Amino acid sequence: AGARSAPVAVPLVGRDDERMGLGVEALKRAFLDRLVYSQARFPEVATRRDCFQALALAVRDRLLQRWVQTARTYRDKGSRTVCYMSAEFLIGPQLGNNLINLGIFDNARQAMAELGLDLDMLLDQEEEPGLGNGGLGRLAACYLDSLATLEIPAIGYGIRYEFGIFTQAIRDGWQAELTDKWLRSGSPWLIHRPNVAFDIKIGGHTEHQYEASASRRLRVQWVPAKVVRGTAWDMPVLGYGVNTPNRLRLWSAEAPEEFDFAAFNAGNYYQAVDAEVLSETLTKVLYPNDEMEAGQTLRLEQQYFFVACSLRDMIRLQLQREADLSRFHEKFVVQLNDTHPSIAVAELMHLLVDDYEMLWDEAWSITQRTFAYTNHTLLPEALEKWPLRLFQKTLPRHYEIICEINERFLDEVRIRFPGDEAVLRRMSLIDEDGARYIRMAHLAVVGSFAVNGVAALHSELVKSDILKDFYELWPEKFRNKTNGVTPRRFVLLANPTMSQLIDETIGKGWVTDMMRLRELEPYADDPAFREKWRGIKRGNKEHLVREIKRVAHADADPASMFDVQVKRIHEYKRQHLNLLHVISLYKRLKDNPNLVVAPRTVIFGGKAAPGYRMAKLMIRLATAVADIVGRDPAMHGRLQVVFFPNYNVKSGQSIFPAADLSEQISLAGKEASGTGNMKFQMNGALTIGTLDGANVEILEQVGEENFFLFGMNTPEVKELRRCGYRPRDYYEANPHLREVIDLIGSGFFTRGDRDVFRPLVDHLLNHDEYMLLADFQSYIDCQEKVSEAYIDYERWSRMSILNVARSGFFSSDRAIKEYCTDIWRVEPVRIELTDLSEDDL
Ligand code: H53
């Protein structure tokens, strides 16, 4: 730290600092100041982008005022801190959310209006920080919101990707990927901390030496092949209605300061600069795979890099407070968001043993008391494992440490299961069957004191299937923490009209106490309330219709049922089952023009991993069906299909409030939890779904009469698989199913080209890993019930109201409270806005 000046009495950023006012006049003043003094623009020539930037900076000032107070309080109290480590934080646009959480959304709208600016237009200027793929990254962002709202000292640690998730365009019906340059004009929310920097070693080899001293301790030196410097970029994450902004700290890679002078002096300027370029590639781009492992060296380097920076940062903080690291685990608890950061287990051991010269046993005891691990998947292909050679080459010291952890661990297993060689092979951190791998989930379980799944069903399957042996060894480690989503972004911000009606009906306060929504239940029987409810949904649908026109160039009818499936495109999520229903409905409407069914607009949205061919083909099928149905005049006012391009956090905020029906149709036992299902429910959509992930708990909350359940359950799926599933039998036994599949195969949707969908049809008939054909009839029958219910609009409104009234359980506040008491053992720390003296800064 630099020289500090003497304390002065003058408050700089205090409680009554009028520069930080939240009223309309103060906001206008602040906006104009930022326009001139940060953007160097005067109002007459300012672009929309300048105006967005000025407003964002004015809001950021107000966050930072609270931030310094928070940082001071945490430092003074030495508060126990939660570190949420995640390779992804899908935070979405920040301005609207920050205005909501500061409680100044309406003031800001008025301030801008008085300056002749439209707040919605300004909000629209913000680039979406797409630092995640899907559910896992968005969950991390919801959890940061709840942690701050609940006033829990917390840091989110992640990666500042220069390119986030790609932008999806639809070209000739196919997905095309465009780079996401979200940092093109900088982000007003990120604050660079060039002096919070660490040099991280990668590659090379280790050298073992016994110390000359009497103890003759073995010392290990890691001689790296390269060194990359990580610097911190901080984003404040403000809680709702409190003064707590927590810190999201993202690491960015650069070349270390002493770059290759040998090359430079030899006149090889380019080689010297090369190091810089190579280092920067480390945090250049997010891997666009959701639930599929990439397995490349660069990905392992990314994971190691951000974990290594984060642990060094925590150690630095701890050594500011205490003389040594013996109480590290009392001051910090680290939640590992899936296995992506699980190398942290070996890294903390490396730091404690090699750098801080701690004995193995003490270091291991601290490590095991520091980490907790969340598992997010049941798909075998998503369980990370690293080829041993690749791992050893990238992290030679960690390889040795993992071998040591493994030996000691397997000794424990031998004592527990004497003579059982098979269990040793199954549980080992190293997969020795065939090509050898390091199993990251096993490392995470062994190195953690708690392991949790993300929905009740999923947590049971973790214990009975994927981590069964570990459950038998350490049953006390295992728990469930059902996911949740933040109602601030997904209800208050996304659905202001419904939020206002709720305010008027049960009073404010529900947004931080979502169980209070139960008070809405009696209004489900009030016809006047139901009518208002329908009016709000209609308004939200009209808004989405305009968006659909803008981005998909399609017309949608707001009087029809909005039947929506938005999520990553994946075979297990079964978007193609939804399409089989669409085609079935199309066929029936063609064959029988007088059929009485609810008019529908079926909306799809979601990205496919660029290398996932079947997922891309599923998108092609959706766009092809949309095209043919859209061209058919007989379908007007009856059936329509839309593929909404580039589904992301921002467009989600328009989609959830407009949905009538939420499609949650994964094969039972495959979706760990799902979180979109919760966002739909909170916005009054009814669910058609299988008994999978958190659907099970949604059904439990809303009751069977307010949920459209279909399909096999997990034991039935297992049983069918055990007996030998033959999809073709279903095809042959069900004439309607045959018609639907044959229509796809016939080239009807592709101008006679029979080749396009052949891989998809062949796959369904011969493999059908996710058992679409087995669930087909049950799904069609259930959609029939949906249609009947929709036509009875009083009944539908009633069900919709009850769904919202019973959605409180799925608030991320509930989930975070459970983590706090059951895993993290942390308490809230209240932040008061007081006057700070210069010395505090
Ligand atoms: O995590 C969500 C779950 C969802 C699950 C998802 C997920 C990813 O997005 C990526 C990797 C992974 O292992 C799991 O698919 O079911 O809701 C948050 O827990």
PDB file of C-alpha atoms and ligand atoms in Angstrom, residues 88 133-140 143 289-292 337-340 374-379 382-383 454 458 483 568 572-573 670-678 693, ligand 1:
ATOM      1  CA  GLU A  88     -19.024 -18.832 -15.709  1.00  0.00           C
ATOM      2  CA  ASN A 133     -23.263 -20.812 -21.483  1.00  0.00           C
ATOM      3  CA  GLY A 134     -26.536 -21.491 -19.756  1.00  0.00           C
ATOM      4  CA  GLY A 135     -28.024 -22.693 -16.497  1.00  0.00           C
ATOM      5  CA  LEU A 136     -24.814 -23.110 -14.538  1.00  0.00           C
ATOM      6  CA  GLY A 137     -23.490 -19.625 -15.283  1.00  0.00           C
ATOM      7  CA  ARG A 138     -26.849 -17.966 -14.770  1.00  0.00           C
ATOM      8  CA  LEU A 139     -27.271 -19.745 -11.425  1.00  0.00           C
ATOM      9  CA  ALA A 140     -23.966 -18.238 -10.272  1.00  0.00           C
ATOM     10  CA  TYR A 143     -26.626 -16.457  -6.311  1.00  0.00           C
ATOM     11  CA  ASN A 289     -19.964 -26.122 -24.620  1.00  0.00           C
ATOM     12  CA  ASP A 290     -22.723 -26.604 -22.128  1.00  0.00           C
ATOM     13  CA  GLU A 291     -22.635 -30.025 -20.487  1.00  0.00           C
ATOM     14  CA  MET A 292     -19.951 -31.329 -22.796  1.00  0.00           C
ATOM     15  CA  ASN A 337     -19.445 -24.484  -9.018  1.00  0.00           C
ATOM     16  CA  ASP A 338     -19.197 -27.863 -10.739  1.00  0.00           C
ATOM     17  CA  THR A 339     -15.779 -29.427 -11.329  1.00  0.00           C
ATOM     18  CA  HIS A 340     -14.486 -26.551 -13.501  1.00  0.00           C
ATOM     19  CA  THR A 374     -21.803 -28.586  -6.176  1.00  0.00           C
ATOM     20  CA  ASN A 375     -22.513 -31.223  -8.782  1.00  0.00           C
ATOM     21  CA  HIS A 376     -24.753 -30.007 -11.628  1.00  0.00           C
ATOM     22  CA  THR A 377     -25.114 -32.908 -13.966  1.00  0.00           C
ATOM     23  CA  LEU A 378     -25.942 -36.556 -14.413  1.00  0.00           C
ATOM     24  CA  LEU A 379     -24.718 -36.764 -17.979  1.00  0.00           C
ATOM     25  CA  ALA A 382     -20.307 -33.688 -18.812  1.00  0.00           C
ATOM     26  CA  LEU A 383     -18.231 -35.197 -16.016  1.00  0.00           C
ATOM     27  CA  VAL A 454     -29.155 -29.013  -7.293  1.00  0.00           C
ATOM     28  CA  HIS A 458     -30.864 -34.997  -8.679  1.00  0.00           C
ATOM     29  CA  ASN A 483     -31.676 -24.241  -7.199  1.00  0.00           C
ATOM     30  CA  ARG A 568     -29.644 -24.643 -24.650  1.00  0.00           C
ATOM     31  CA  TYR A 572     -31.601 -34.714 -23.647  1.00  0.00           C
ATOM     32  CA  LYS A 573     -33.748 -31.572 -23.394  1.00  0.00           C
ATOM     33  CA  LYS A 670     -31.298 -36.234 -17.216  1.00  0.00           C
ATOM     34  CA  GLU A 671     -31.908 -32.575 -16.266  1.00  0.00           C
ATOM     35  CA  ALA A 672     -30.194 -31.940 -12.958  1.00  0.00           C
ATOM     36  CA  SER A 673     -32.553 -29.133 -12.004  1.00  0.00           C
ATOM     37  CA  GLY A 674     -33.406 -26.581 -14.648  1.00  0.00           C
ATOM     38  CA  THR A 675     -33.918 -22.951 -13.682  1.00  0.00           C
ATOM     39  CA  GLY A 676     -35.872 -21.646 -16.668  1.00  0.00           C
ATOM     40  CA  ASN A 677     -38.745 -23.760 -15.346  1.00  0.00           C
ATOM     41  CA  MET A 678     -38.737 -21.543 -12.220  1.00  0.00           C
ATOM     42  CA  GLY A 693     -34.995 -32.075 -12.008  1.00  0.00           C
TER      43      GLY A 693
HETATM   44  O1  H53 B   1     -26.767 -26.359 -14.441  1.00  0.00           O
HETATM   45  C1  H53 B   1     -27.997 -25.818 -13.994  1.00  0.00           C
HETATM   46  C2  H53 B   1     -29.059 -26.887 -13.890  1.00  0.00           C
HETATM   47  C3  H53 B   1     -29.179 -27.644 -15.198  1.00  0.00           C
HETATM   48  C4  H53 B   1     -27.816 -28.131 -15.657  1.00  0.00           C
HETATM   49  C5  H53 B   1     -26.845 -26.970 -15.726  1.00  0.00           C
HETATM   50  C6  H53 B   1     -25.451 -27.295 -16.175  1.00  0.00           C
HETATM   51  C7  H53 B   1     -24.811 -26.455 -17.082  1.00  0.00           C
HETATM   52  O2  H53 B   1     -25.433 -25.373 -17.540  1.00  0.00           O
HETATM   53  C8  H53 B   1     -23.490 -26.739 -17.498  1.00  0.00           C
HETATM   54  C9  H53 B   1     -22.822 -27.825 -16.997  1.00  0.00           C
HETATM   55  C10 H53 B   1     -23.463 -28.646 -16.091  1.00  0.00           C
HETATM   56  O3  H53 B   1     -22.796 -29.691 -15.585  1.00  0.00           O
HETATM   57  C11 H53 B   1     -24.763 -28.390 -15.683  1.00  0.00           C
HETATM   58  O4  H53 B   1     -27.947 -28.739 -16.905  1.00  0.00           O
HETATM   59  O5  H53 B   1     -30.067 -28.726 -15.026  1.00  0.00           O
HETATM   60  O6  H53 B   1     -30.270 -26.281 -13.553  1.00  0.00           O
HETATM   61  C12 H53 B   1     -27.744 -25.123 -12.680  1.00  0.00           C
HETATM   62  O7  H53 B   1     -27.589 -26.030 -11.643  1.00  0.00           O
END
